[in-house]
mmCIF file with all atom_site columns, C-alpha atoms in Angstrom:
data_model
loop_
_atom_site.group_PDB
_atom_site.id
_atom_site.type_symbol
_atom_site.label_atom_id
_atom_site.label_alt_id
_atom_site.label_comp_id
_atom_site.label_asym_id
_atom_site.label_entity_id
_atom_site.label_seq_id
_atom_site.pdbx_PDB_ins_code
_atom_site.Cartn_x
_atom_site.Cartn_y
_atom_site.Cartn_z
_atom_site.occupancy
_atom_site.B_iso_or_equiv
_atom_site.pdbx_formal_charge
_atom_site.auth_seq_id
_atom_site.auth_comp_id
_atom_site.auth_asym_id
_atom_site.auth_atom_id
_atom_site.pdbx_PDB_model_num
ATOM 1   C CA . GLU A 1 1   ? 99.021  95.754  91.413  1.00 79.00 ? 27  GLU A CA 1
ATOM 2   C CA . PRO A 1 2   ? 99.675  98.269  94.437  1.00 82.00 ? 28  PRO A CA 1
ATOM 3   C CA . GLU A 1 3   ? 101.258 101.705 92.934  1.00 92.00 ? 29  GLU A CA 1
ATOM 4   C CA . VAL A 1 4   ? 102.062 105.237 94.318  1.00 95.00 ? 30  VAL A CA 1
ATOM 5   C CA . THR A 1 5   ? 99.467  107.804 94.346  1.00 96.00 ? 31  THR A CA 1
ATOM 6   C CA . GLN A 1 6   ? 100.501 111.697 94.188  1.00 97.00 ? 32  GLN A CA 1
ATOM 7   C CA . THR A 1 7   ? 97.820  114.380 94.210  1.00 96.00 ? 33  THR A CA 1
ATOM 8   C CA . PRO A 1 8   ? 97.024  116.575 92.793  1.00 96.00 ? 34  PRO A CA 1
ATOM 9   C CA . SER A 1 9   ? 98.326  116.231 89.268  1.00 96.00 ? 35  SER A CA 1
ATOM 10  C CA . HIS A 1 10  ? 98.867  120.001 88.927  1.00 97.00 ? 36  HIS A CA 1
ATOM 11  C CA . GLN A 1 11  ? 99.767  122.461 91.166  1.00 97.00 ? 37  GLN A CA 1
ATOM 12  C CA . VAL A 1 12  ? 99.885  126.266 90.020  1.00 98.00 ? 38  VAL A CA 1
ATOM 13  C CA . THR A 1 13  ? 100.489 128.392 93.046  1.00 97.00 ? 39  THR A CA 1
ATOM 14  C CA . GLN A 1 14  ? 101.833 132.292 93.376  1.00 97.00 ? 40  GLN A CA 1
ATOM 15  C CA . MET A 1 15  ? 104.992 133.366 94.845  1.00 97.00 ? 41  MET A CA 1
ATOM 16  C CA . GLY A 1 16  ? 105.561 133.386 98.456  1.00 97.00 ? 42  GLY A CA 1
ATOM 17  C CA . GLN A 1 17  ? 102.473 130.638 98.789  1.00 97.00 ? 43  GLN A CA 1
ATOM 18  C CA . GLU A 1 18  ? 102.637 127.209 100.535 1.00 98.00 ? 44  GLU A CA 1
ATOM 19  C CA . VAL A 1 19  ? 101.528 124.372 98.659  1.00 98.00 ? 45  VAL A CA 1
ATOM 20  C CA . ILE A 1 20  ? 101.544 120.811 100.593 1.00 97.00 ? 46  ILE A CA 1
ATOM 21  C CA . LEU A 1 21  ? 102.180 118.245 98.045  1.00 98.00 ? 47  LEU A CA 1
ATOM 22  C CA . ARG A 1 22  ? 101.035 114.673 98.430  1.00 97.00 ? 48  ARG A CA 1
ATOM 23  C CA . CYS A 1 23  ? 101.760 111.364 98.185  1.00 97.00 ? 49  CYS A CA 1
ATOM 24  C CA . VAL A 1 24  ? 99.901  108.006 99.295  1.00 97.00 ? 50  VAL A CA 1
ATOM 25  C CA . PRO A 1 25  ? 102.831 104.794 99.160  1.00 95.00 ? 51  PRO A CA 1
ATOM 26  C CA . ILE A 1 26  ? 102.407 101.028 98.996  1.00 93.00 ? 52  ILE A CA 1
ATOM 27  C CA . SER A 1 27  ? 101.012 100.408 102.084 1.00 90.00 ? 53  SER A CA 1
ATOM 28  C CA . ASN A 1 28  ? 103.120 98.071  103.429 1.00 87.00 ? 54  ASN A CA 1
ATOM 29  C CA . HIS A 1 29  ? 106.429 99.839  102.362 1.00 91.00 ? 55  HIS A CA 1
ATOM 30  C CA . LEU A 1 30  ? 109.056 101.933 104.931 1.00 90.00 ? 56  LEU A CA 1
ATOM 31  C CA . TYR A 1 31  ? 111.288 104.068 103.209 1.00 93.00 ? 57  TYR A CA 1
ATOM 32  C CA . PHE A 1 32  ? 109.984 107.083 101.500 1.00 95.00 ? 58  PHE A CA 1
ATOM 33  C CA . TYR A 1 33  ? 111.622 109.848 99.311  1.00 96.00 ? 59  TYR A CA 1
ATOM 34  C CA . TRP A 1 34  ? 111.319 113.030 97.350  1.00 98.00 ? 60  TRP A CA 1
ATOM 35  C CA . TYR A 1 35  ? 112.685 113.531 94.080  1.00 97.00 ? 61  TYR A CA 1
ATOM 36  C CA . ARG A 1 36  ? 111.819 116.722 91.571  1.00 97.00 ? 62  ARG A CA 1
ATOM 37  C CA . GLN A 1 37  ? 113.268 117.403 87.820  1.00 96.00 ? 63  GLN A CA 1
ATOM 38  C CA . ILE A 1 38  ? 113.264 121.123 86.611  1.00 96.00 ? 64  ILE A CA 1
ATOM 39  C CA . LEU A 1 39  ? 112.299 121.168 83.129  1.00 93.00 ? 65  LEU A CA 1
ATOM 40  C CA . GLY A 1 40  ? 114.909 120.146 81.048  1.00 91.00 ? 66  GLY A CA 1
ATOM 41  C CA . GLN A 1 41  ? 117.089 119.172 84.223  1.00 94.00 ? 67  GLN A CA 1
ATOM 42  C CA . LYS A 1 42  ? 118.000 116.035 85.412  1.00 95.00 ? 68  LYS A CA 1
ATOM 43  C CA . VAL A 1 43  ? 116.104 113.803 88.681  1.00 96.00 ? 69  VAL A CA 1
ATOM 44  C CA . GLU A 1 44  ? 117.564 115.306 91.729  1.00 96.00 ? 70  GLU A CA 1
ATOM 45  C CA . PHE A 1 45  ? 116.786 113.969 94.972  1.00 96.00 ? 71  PHE A CA 1
ATOM 46  C CA . LEU A 1 46  ? 115.067 116.137 98.035  1.00 97.00 ? 72  LEU A CA 1
ATOM 47  C CA . VAL A 1 47  ? 114.573 113.910 100.954 1.00 97.00 ? 73  VAL A CA 1
ATOM 48  C CA . SER A 1 48  ? 114.853 110.003 102.703 1.00 96.00 ? 74  SER A CA 1
ATOM 49  C CA . PHE A 1 49  ? 112.136 109.525 105.032 1.00 95.00 ? 75  PHE A CA 1
ATOM 50  C CA . TYR A 1 50  ? 112.108 106.753 107.463 1.00 92.00 ? 76  TYR A CA 1
ATOM 51  C CA . ASN A 1 51  ? 110.858 105.211 110.808 1.00 89.00 ? 77  ASN A CA 1
ATOM 52  C CA . ASN A 1 52  ? 108.764 109.351 111.268 1.00 90.00 ? 78  ASN A CA 1
ATOM 53  C CA . GLU A 1 53  ? 112.094 111.243 110.849 1.00 93.00 ? 79  GLU A CA 1
ATOM 54  C CA . ILE A 1 54  ? 114.380 112.827 107.907 1.00 95.00 ? 80  ILE A CA 1
ATOM 55  C CA . SER A 1 55  ? 117.365 109.944 106.784 1.00 94.00 ? 81  SER A CA 1
ATOM 56  C CA . GLU A 1 56  ? 118.898 112.275 104.538 1.00 94.00 ? 82  GLU A CA 1
ATOM 57  C CA . LYS A 1 57  ? 118.159 115.465 103.043 1.00 95.00 ? 83  LYS A CA 1
ATOM 58  C CA . SER A 1 58  ? 119.887 116.871 99.887  1.00 95.00 ? 84  SER A CA 1
ATOM 59  C CA . GLU A 1 59  ? 121.843 120.826 100.050 1.00 93.00 ? 85  GLU A CA 1
ATOM 60  C CA . ILE A 1 60  ? 118.678 121.979 97.977  1.00 93.00 ? 86  ILE A CA 1
ATOM 61  C CA . PHE A 1 61  ? 116.430 121.079 101.106 1.00 96.00 ? 87  PHE A CA 1
ATOM 62  C CA . ASP A 1 62  ? 116.578 123.886 103.085 1.00 93.00 ? 88  ASP A CA 1
ATOM 63  C CA . ASP A 1 63  ? 113.817 125.716 105.857 1.00 94.00 ? 89  ASP A CA 1
ATOM 64  C CA . GLN A 1 64  ? 111.509 126.026 103.156 1.00 96.00 ? 90  GLN A CA 1
ATOM 65  C CA . PHE A 1 65  ? 111.323 122.531 102.480 1.00 97.00 ? 91  PHE A CA 1
ATOM 66  C CA . SER A 1 66  ? 108.910 120.436 105.475 1.00 97.00 ? 92  SER A CA 1
ATOM 67  C CA . VAL A 1 67  ? 107.680 116.151 105.279 1.00 97.00 ? 93  VAL A CA 1
ATOM 68  C CA . GLU A 1 68  ? 105.562 114.650 107.399 1.00 94.00 ? 94  GLU A CA 1
ATOM 69  C CA . ARG A 1 69  ? 103.682 111.148 107.462 1.00 92.00 ? 95  ARG A CA 1
ATOM 70  C CA . PRO A 1 70  ? 100.696 112.446 109.586 1.00 85.00 ? 96  PRO A CA 1
ATOM 71  C CA . ASP A 1 71  ? 98.475  109.385 109.277 1.00 85.00 ? 97  ASP A CA 1
ATOM 72  C CA . GLY A 1 72  ? 100.088 106.503 108.162 1.00 80.00 ? 98  GLY A CA 1
ATOM 73  C CA . SER A 1 73  ? 99.128  106.655 105.271 1.00 87.00 ? 99  SER A CA 1
ATOM 74  C CA . ASN A 1 74  ? 99.420  109.245 103.247 1.00 93.00 ? 100 ASN A CA 1
ATOM 75  C CA . PHE A 1 75  ? 103.448 111.492 102.962 1.00 96.00 ? 101 PHE A CA 1
ATOM 76  C CA . THR A 1 76  ? 103.770 115.074 102.205 1.00 97.00 ? 102 THR A CA 1
ATOM 77  C CA . LEU A 1 77  ? 106.231 117.816 100.964 1.00 98.00 ? 103 LEU A CA 1
ATOM 78  C CA . LYS A 1 78  ? 105.445 121.010 102.476 1.00 97.00 ? 104 LYS A CA 1
ATOM 79  C CA . ILE A 1 79  ? 107.381 124.060 100.271 1.00 97.00 ? 105 ILE A CA 1
ATOM 80  C CA . ARG A 1 80  ? 106.489 127.120 102.913 1.00 96.00 ? 106 ARG A CA 1
ATOM 81  C CA . SER A 1 81  ? 107.178 129.721 100.862 1.00 95.00 ? 107 SER A CA 1
ATOM 82  C CA . THR A 1 82  ? 107.569 129.225 97.451  1.00 97.00 ? 108 THR A CA 1
ATOM 83  C CA . LYS A 1 83  ? 109.627 130.389 94.447  1.00 96.00 ? 109 LYS A CA 1
ATOM 84  C CA . LEU A 1 84  ? 109.950 130.535 91.348  1.00 97.00 ? 110 LEU A CA 1
ATOM 85  C CA . GLU A 1 85  ? 112.675 127.978 90.500  1.00 96.00 ? 111 GLU A CA 1
ATOM 86  C CA . ASP A 1 86  ? 110.860 125.837 92.959  1.00 97.00 ? 112 ASP A CA 1
ATOM 87  C CA . SER A 1 87  ? 108.922 125.333 89.464  1.00 98.00 ? 113 SER A CA 1
ATOM 88  C CA . ALA A 1 88  ? 109.568 121.269 88.943  1.00 97.00 ? 114 ALA A CA 1
ATOM 89  C CA . MET A 1 89  ? 107.919 117.961 88.216  1.00 97.00 ? 115 MET A CA 1
ATOM 90  C CA . TYR A 1 90  ? 108.243 116.229 91.942  1.00 98.00 ? 116 TYR A CA 1
ATOM 91  C CA . PHE A 1 91  ? 107.854 112.740 92.908  1.00 97.00 ? 117 PHE A CA 1
ATOM 92  C CA . CYS A 1 92  ? 107.426 110.542 95.477  1.00 97.00 ? 118 CYS A CA 1
ATOM 93  C CA . ALA A 1 93  ? 108.781 107.336 95.438  1.00 96.00 ? 119 ALA A CA 1
ATOM 94  C CA . SER A 1 94  ? 108.584 103.802 98.200  1.00 94.00 ? 120 SER A CA 1
ATOM 95  C CA . SER A 1 95  ? 110.924 101.065 98.825  1.00 91.00 ? 121 SER A CA 1
ATOM 96  C CA . ASP A 1 96  ? 110.637 98.214  100.769 1.00 86.00 ? 122 ASP A CA 1
ATOM 97  C CA . PRO A 1 97  ? 113.776 96.036  101.218 1.00 78.00 ? 123 PRO A CA 1
ATOM 98  C CA . GLY A 1 98  ? 112.047 92.828  103.407 1.00 74.00 ? 124 GLY A CA 1
ATOM 99  C CA . ASP A 1 99  ? 114.607 90.332  103.421 1.00 67.00 ? 125 ASP A CA 1
ATOM 100 C CA . ARG A 1 100 ? 116.652 91.383  100.252 1.00 70.00 ? 126 ARG A CA 1
ATOM 101 C CA . GLY A 1 101 ? 118.481 94.204  101.944 1.00 75.00 ? 127 GLY A CA 1
ATOM 102 C CA . ARG A 1 102 ? 119.118 98.033  100.610 1.00 76.00 ? 128 ARG A CA 1
ATOM 103 C CA . ASP A 1 103 ? 121.225 97.277  97.463  1.00 75.00 ? 129 ASP A CA 1
ATOM 104 C CA . THR A 1 104 ? 118.461 95.645  95.935  1.00 77.00 ? 130 THR A CA 1
ATOM 105 C CA . ASP A 1 105 ? 115.993 97.177  97.264  1.00 81.00 ? 131 ASP A CA 1
ATOM 106 C CA . THR A 1 106 ? 114.083 98.759  94.376  1.00 87.00 ? 132 THR A CA 1
ATOM 107 C CA . GLN A 1 107 ? 111.973 102.014 94.007  1.00 91.00 ? 133 GLN A CA 1
ATOM 108 C CA . TYR A 1 108 ? 108.587 102.732 93.712  1.00 93.00 ? 134 TYR A CA 1
ATOM 109 C CA . PHE A 1 109 ? 107.757 106.008 92.098  1.00 95.00 ? 135 PHE A CA 1
ATOM 110 C CA . GLY A 1 110 ? 104.182 107.905 91.767  1.00 96.00 ? 136 GLY A CA 1
ATOM 111 C CA . PRO A 1 111 ? 103.535 110.348 88.233  1.00 95.00 ? 137 PRO A CA 1
ATOM 112 C CA . GLY A 1 112 ? 104.237 113.198 90.294  1.00 96.00 ? 138 GLY A CA 1
ATOM 113 C CA . THR A 1 113 ? 102.627 116.460 90.908  1.00 97.00 ? 139 THR A CA 1
ATOM 114 C CA . ARG A 1 114 ? 103.435 119.327 87.964  1.00 97.00 ? 140 ARG A CA 1
ATOM 115 C CA . LEU A 1 115 ? 103.745 122.760 89.621  1.00 98.00 ? 141 LEU A CA 1
ATOM 116 C CA . THR A 1 116 ? 104.081 125.957 88.455  1.00 98.00 ? 142 THR A CA 1
ATOM 117 C CA . VAL A 1 117 ? 105.028 129.708 90.838  1.00 97.00 ? 143 VAL A CA 1
ATOM 118 C CA . LEU A 1 118 ? 104.149 132.523 89.132  1.00 97.00 ? 144 LEU A CA 1
ATOM 119 C CA . ILE B 2 1   ? 127.792 115.458 94.781  1.00 68.00 ? 6   ILE B CA 1
ATOM 120 C CA . LEU B 2 2   ? 128.284 112.451 92.524  1.00 79.00 ? 7   LEU B CA 1
ATOM 121 C CA . ASN B 2 3   ? 128.344 112.403 88.581  1.00 89.00 ? 8   ASN B CA 1
ATOM 122 C CA . VAL B 2 4   ? 126.063 110.115 87.028  1.00 94.00 ? 9   VAL B CA 1
ATOM 123 C CA . GLU B 2 5   ? 126.283 110.612 83.217  1.00 96.00 ? 10  GLU B CA 1
ATOM 124 C CA . GLN B 2 6   ? 124.369 108.925 80.518  1.00 97.00 ? 11  GLN B CA 1
ATOM 125 C CA . SER B 2 7   ? 124.853 108.572 76.774  1.00 97.00 ? 12  SER B CA 1
ATOM 126 C CA . PRO B 2 8   ? 123.848 109.250 74.413  1.00 97.00 ? 13  PRO B CA 1
ATOM 127 C CA . GLN B 2 9   ? 121.005 112.127 75.294  1.00 96.00 ? 14  GLN B CA 1
ATOM 128 C CA . SER B 2 10  ? 118.436 110.460 72.461  1.00 96.00 ? 15  SER B CA 1
ATOM 129 C CA . LEU B 2 11  ? 118.216 107.793 70.189  1.00 96.00 ? 16  LEU B CA 1
ATOM 130 C CA . HIS B 2 12  ? 115.669 107.788 67.449  1.00 97.00 ? 17  HIS B CA 1
ATOM 131 C CA . VAL B 2 13  ? 115.726 104.075 66.114  1.00 97.00 ? 18  VAL B CA 1
ATOM 132 C CA . GLN B 2 14  ? 113.181 101.687 64.011  1.00 97.00 ? 19  GLN B CA 1
ATOM 133 C CA . GLU B 2 15  ? 111.712 99.361  64.155  1.00 97.00 ? 20  GLU B CA 1
ATOM 134 C CA . GLY B 2 16  ? 113.302 96.619  65.208  1.00 97.00 ? 21  GLY B CA 1
ATOM 135 C CA . ASP B 2 17  ? 116.512 97.583  65.565  1.00 97.00 ? 22  ASP B CA 1
ATOM 136 C CA . SER B 2 18  ? 118.814 96.750  68.287  1.00 96.00 ? 23  SER B CA 1
ATOM 137 C CA . THR B 2 19  ? 119.991 99.628  70.251  1.00 96.00 ? 24  THR B CA 1
ATOM 138 C CA . ASN B 2 20  ? 121.782 99.811  73.563  1.00 95.00 ? 25  ASN B CA 1
ATOM 139 C CA . PHE B 2 21  ? 122.941 103.016 75.423  1.00 95.00 ? 26  PHE B CA 1
ATOM 140 C CA . THR B 2 22  ? 125.154 103.664 78.488  1.00 98.00 ? 27  THR B CA 1
ATOM 141 C CA . CYS B 2 23  ? 125.320 105.019 82.412  1.00 97.00 ? 28  CYS B CA 1
ATOM 142 C CA . SER B 2 24  ? 128.781 106.206 83.458  1.00 96.00 ? 29  SER B CA 1
ATOM 143 C CA . PHE B 2 25  ? 128.762 106.709 87.076  1.00 94.00 ? 30  PHE B CA 1
ATOM 144 C CA . PRO B 2 26  ? 132.123 106.853 90.143  1.00 91.00 ? 31  PRO B CA 1
ATOM 145 C CA . SER B 2 27  ? 133.887 103.349 89.748  1.00 88.00 ? 32  SER B CA 1
ATOM 146 C CA . SER B 2 28  ? 135.002 104.047 93.549  1.00 87.00 ? 33  SER B CA 1
ATOM 147 C CA . ASN B 2 29  ? 132.404 102.681 96.422  1.00 83.00 ? 34  ASN B CA 1
ATOM 148 C CA . PHE B 2 30  ? 130.388 101.077 94.222  1.00 89.00 ? 35  PHE B CA 1
ATOM 149 C CA . TYR B 2 31  ? 126.718 99.895  95.751  1.00 90.00 ? 36  TYR B CA 1
ATOM 150 C CA . ALA B 2 32  ? 124.717 99.050  93.498  1.00 93.00 ? 37  ALA B CA 1
ATOM 151 C CA . LEU B 2 33  ? 123.082 100.825 90.047  1.00 95.00 ? 38  LEU B CA 1
ATOM 152 C CA . HIS B 2 34  ? 119.098 101.333 89.407  1.00 95.00 ? 39  HIS B CA 1
ATOM 153 C CA . TRP B 2 35  ? 117.923 101.218 85.621  1.00 97.00 ? 40  TRP B CA 1
ATOM 154 C CA . TYR B 2 36  ? 114.623 103.018 85.002  1.00 96.00 ? 41  TYR B CA 1
ATOM 155 C CA . ARG B 2 37  ? 112.255 103.433 82.213  1.00 97.00 ? 42  ARG B CA 1
ATOM 156 C CA . TRP B 2 38  ? 109.991 106.564 82.003  1.00 96.00 ? 43  TRP B CA 1
ATOM 157 C CA . GLU B 2 39  ? 107.053 106.258 79.439  1.00 95.00 ? 44  GLU B CA 1
ATOM 158 C CA . THR B 2 40  ? 105.444 110.366 79.510  1.00 89.00 ? 45  THR B CA 1
ATOM 159 C CA . ALA B 2 41  ? 102.836 111.189 81.906  1.00 88.00 ? 46  ALA B CA 1
ATOM 160 C CA . LYS B 2 42  ? 103.615 107.970 83.457  1.00 92.00 ? 47  LYS B CA 1
ATOM 161 C CA . SER B 2 43  ? 105.701 106.966 86.245  1.00 93.00 ? 48  SER B CA 1
ATOM 162 C CA . PRO B 2 44  ? 109.298 106.126 86.338  1.00 94.00 ? 49  PRO B CA 1
ATOM 163 C CA . GLU B 2 45  ? 108.714 101.839 86.342  1.00 94.00 ? 50  GLU B CA 1
ATOM 164 C CA . ALA B 2 46  ? 111.970 99.673  87.998  1.00 93.00 ? 51  ALA B CA 1
ATOM 165 C CA . LEU B 2 47  ? 113.739 97.902  85.209  1.00 95.00 ? 52  LEU B CA 1
ATOM 166 C CA . PHE B 2 48  ? 116.981 96.257  87.317  1.00 94.00 ? 53  PHE B CA 1
ATOM 167 C CA . VAL B 2 49  ? 118.794 96.581  90.501  1.00 93.00 ? 54  VAL B CA 1
ATOM 168 C CA . MET B 2 50  ? 122.452 96.084  90.234  1.00 93.00 ? 55  MET B CA 1
ATOM 169 C CA . THR B 2 51  ? 124.817 95.157  92.720  1.00 92.00 ? 56  THR B CA 1
ATOM 170 C CA . LEU B 2 52  ? 127.521 92.761  91.217  1.00 90.00 ? 57  LEU B CA 1
ATOM 171 C CA . ASN B 2 53  ? 130.038 93.088  88.642  1.00 91.00 ? 58  ASN B CA 1
ATOM 172 C CA . GLY B 2 54  ? 130.011 91.599  85.280  1.00 91.00 ? 59  GLY B CA 1
ATOM 173 C CA . ASP B 2 55  ? 126.313 90.955  86.289  1.00 91.00 ? 60  ASP B CA 1
ATOM 174 C CA . GLU B 2 56  ? 124.095 90.579  83.109  1.00 96.00 ? 61  GLU B CA 1
ATOM 175 C CA . LYS B 2 57  ? 120.183 90.999  83.795  1.00 96.00 ? 62  LYS B CA 1
ATOM 176 C CA . LYS B 2 58  ? 117.745 90.249  81.303  1.00 96.00 ? 63  LYS B CA 1
ATOM 177 C CA . LYS B 2 59  ? 113.532 91.160  80.849  1.00 95.00 ? 64  LYS B CA 1
ATOM 178 C CA . GLY B 2 60  ? 111.996 90.341  77.946  1.00 95.00 ? 65  GLY B CA 1
ATOM 179 C CA . ARG B 2 61  ? 114.132 91.646  74.449  1.00 97.00 ? 66  ARG B CA 1
ATOM 180 C CA . ILE B 2 62  ? 115.570 94.002  77.805  1.00 97.00 ? 67  ILE B CA 1
ATOM 181 C CA . SER B 2 63  ? 118.946 93.014  79.175  1.00 97.00 ? 68  SER B CA 1
ATOM 182 C CA . ALA B 2 64  ? 121.698 95.450  81.288  1.00 98.00 ? 69  ALA B CA 1
ATOM 183 C CA . THR B 2 65  ? 125.290 94.507  81.857  1.00 97.00 ? 70  THR B CA 1
ATOM 184 C CA . LEU B 2 66  ? 127.763 95.968  84.985  1.00 97.00 ? 71  LEU B CA 1
ATOM 185 C CA . ASN B 2 67  ? 130.760 96.931  84.764  1.00 96.00 ? 72  ASN B CA 1
ATOM 186 C CA . THR B 2 68  ? 132.157 98.375  88.663  1.00 95.00 ? 73  THR B CA 1
ATOM 187 C CA . LYS B 2 69  ? 135.355 98.741  87.334  1.00 94.00 ? 74  LYS B CA 1
ATOM 188 C CA . GLU B 2 70  ? 135.958 100.668 84.974  1.00 94.00 ? 75  GLU B CA 1
ATOM 189 C CA . GLY B 2 71  ? 132.303 102.452 86.161  1.00 94.00 ? 76  GLY B CA 1
ATOM 190 C CA . TYR B 2 72  ? 129.415 101.647 83.367  1.00 96.00 ? 77  TYR B CA 1
ATOM 191 C CA . SER B 2 73  ? 126.584 100.246 82.474  1.00 97.00 ? 78  SER B CA 1
ATOM 192 C CA . TYR B 2 74  ? 125.007 98.948  79.185  1.00 97.00 ? 79  TYR B CA 1
ATOM 193 C CA . LEU B 2 75  ? 121.025 98.798  78.194  1.00 98.00 ? 80  LEU B CA 1
ATOM 194 C CA . TYR B 2 76  ? 120.151 97.154  75.216  1.00 97.00 ? 81  TYR B CA 1
ATOM 195 C CA . ILE B 2 77  ? 117.240 96.602  73.631  1.00 98.00 ? 82  ILE B CA 1
ATOM 196 C CA . LYS B 2 78  ? 116.749 93.712  70.829  1.00 97.00 ? 83  LYS B CA 1
ATOM 197 C CA . GLY B 2 79  ? 114.549 94.643  68.434  1.00 97.00 ? 84  GLY B CA 1
ATOM 198 C CA . SER B 2 80  ? 113.189 98.178  69.109  1.00 97.00 ? 85  SER B CA 1
ATOM 199 C CA . GLN B 2 81  ? 109.480 97.996  69.200  1.00 97.00 ? 86  GLN B CA 1
ATOM 200 C CA . PRO B 2 82  ? 107.312 101.380 69.460  1.00 96.00 ? 87  PRO B CA 1
ATOM 201 C CA . GLU B 2 83  ? 106.454 101.052 72.714  1.00 96.00 ? 88  GLU B CA 1
ATOM 202 C CA . ASP B 2 84  ? 109.304 100.717 73.658  1.00 97.00 ? 89  ASP B CA 1
ATOM 203 C CA . SER B 2 85  ? 109.672 104.586 73.119  1.00 97.00 ? 90  SER B CA 1
ATOM 204 C CA . ALA B 2 86  ? 110.555 105.973 76.478  1.00 97.00 ? 91  ALA B CA 1
ATOM 205 C CA . THR B 2 87  ? 113.415 107.529 78.290  1.00 97.00 ? 92  THR B CA 1
ATOM 206 C CA . TYR B 2 88  ? 116.113 104.900 80.024  1.00 98.00 ? 93  TYR B CA 1
ATOM 207 C CA . LEU B 2 89  ? 116.900 106.588 83.533  1.00 97.00 ? 94  LEU B CA 1
ATOM 208 C CA . CYS B 2 90  ? 120.280 104.774 85.491  1.00 97.00 ? 95  CYS B CA 1
ATOM 209 C CA . ALA B 2 91  ? 120.497 106.214 89.463  1.00 95.00 ? 96  ALA B CA 1
ATOM 210 C CA . PHE B 2 92  ? 122.949 105.407 91.613  1.00 92.00 ? 97  PHE B CA 1
ATOM 211 C CA . PRO B 2 93  ? 122.684 105.559 95.476  1.00 91.00 ? 98  PRO B CA 1
ATOM 212 C CA . GLN B 2 94  ? 125.098 106.267 98.068  1.00 90.00 ? 99  GLN B CA 1
ATOM 213 C CA . TYR B 2 95  ? 126.758 103.963 100.277 1.00 88.00 ? 100 TYR B CA 1
ATOM 214 C CA . ASN B 2 96  ? 123.797 103.908 102.733 1.00 87.00 ? 101 ASN B CA 1
ATOM 215 C CA . PHE B 2 97  ? 121.084 103.676 99.826  1.00 88.00 ? 102 PHE B CA 1
ATOM 216 C CA . ASN B 2 98  ? 119.230 107.020 101.446 1.00 89.00 ? 103 ASN B CA 1
ATOM 217 C CA . LYS B 2 99  ? 120.620 109.117 98.478  1.00 91.00 ? 104 LYS B CA 1
ATOM 218 C CA . PHE B 2 100 ? 120.210 108.402 95.130  1.00 92.00 ? 105 PHE B CA 1
ATOM 219 C CA . TYR B 2 101 ? 121.840 110.359 92.320  1.00 94.00 ? 106 TYR B CA 1
ATOM 220 C CA . PHE B 2 102 ? 120.479 110.453 87.855  1.00 96.00 ? 107 PHE B CA 1
ATOM 221 C CA . GLY B 2 103 ? 121.766 110.964 85.199  1.00 96.00 ? 108 GLY B CA 1
ATOM 222 C CA . SER B 2 104 ? 120.352 113.062 82.631  1.00 96.00 ? 109 SER B CA 1
ATOM 223 C CA . GLY B 2 105 ? 117.888 109.649 80.613  1.00 97.00 ? 110 GLY B CA 1
ATOM 224 C CA . THR B 2 106 ? 118.455 108.617 77.503  1.00 97.00 ? 111 THR B CA 1
ATOM 225 C CA . LYS B 2 107 ? 115.462 109.380 75.206  1.00 97.00 ? 112 LYS B CA 1
ATOM 226 C CA . LEU B 2 108 ? 114.007 106.589 73.138  1.00 97.00 ? 113 LEU B CA 1
ATOM 227 C CA . ASN B 2 109 ? 112.072 106.821 69.800  1.00 97.00 ? 114 ASN B CA 1
ATOM 228 C CA . VAL B 2 110 ? 111.034 104.068 68.002  1.00 97.00 ? 115 VAL B CA 1
ATOM 229 C CA . LYS B 2 111 ? 109.136 104.885 64.694  1.00 96.00 ? 116 LYS B CA 1
ATOM 230 C CA . PRO B 2 112 ? 107.084 102.271 63.152  1.00 94.00 ? 117 PRO B CA 1
#
């Protein structure tokens, strides 16, 4: 069964460094999302992406964050200058509503990348 | 910001017990409700997408109901098994489905 993959599974970085988190969505999917979960908190929406542009972004997704789909298969999240508070589990998800419509669309999640900022 | 709440936060049951937990969401402007099952160190897995008031969906021993007028959904597990141990999340989309709001999850532990 197709699945969403994410690399690396764990990334440790120093504050102020740039990190790129990588995701390979399911191949025929059209909608892509990044979420994060800080330890002990709710899963938070970061950004959604469709047709090579951002559809929606949260207040968290400031100028330090960017997303890209560089080659038609990877979907990346870049954090330009990491802060301690960026330490979290980052999840990628993808979906394809097909003919069903977005109201019944199912998102498929990757296993996450645990980012630790020291 | 939409507030999505889940209760209880955690639940410990014995194998064979049936159990249920709740997701509460804003009853105005309802579009859909998603339930996910999330085992430790794995990807959250979609269980149900519920769209209509009065919907009842079932997958094996797990079922869910939806009341959009009062803003809640129940997830039921009949005859819990140790492999049902996971965190169960609900998520509520905004009007255009480009953003989702998650509850804090119910962590279920089923003891053999």
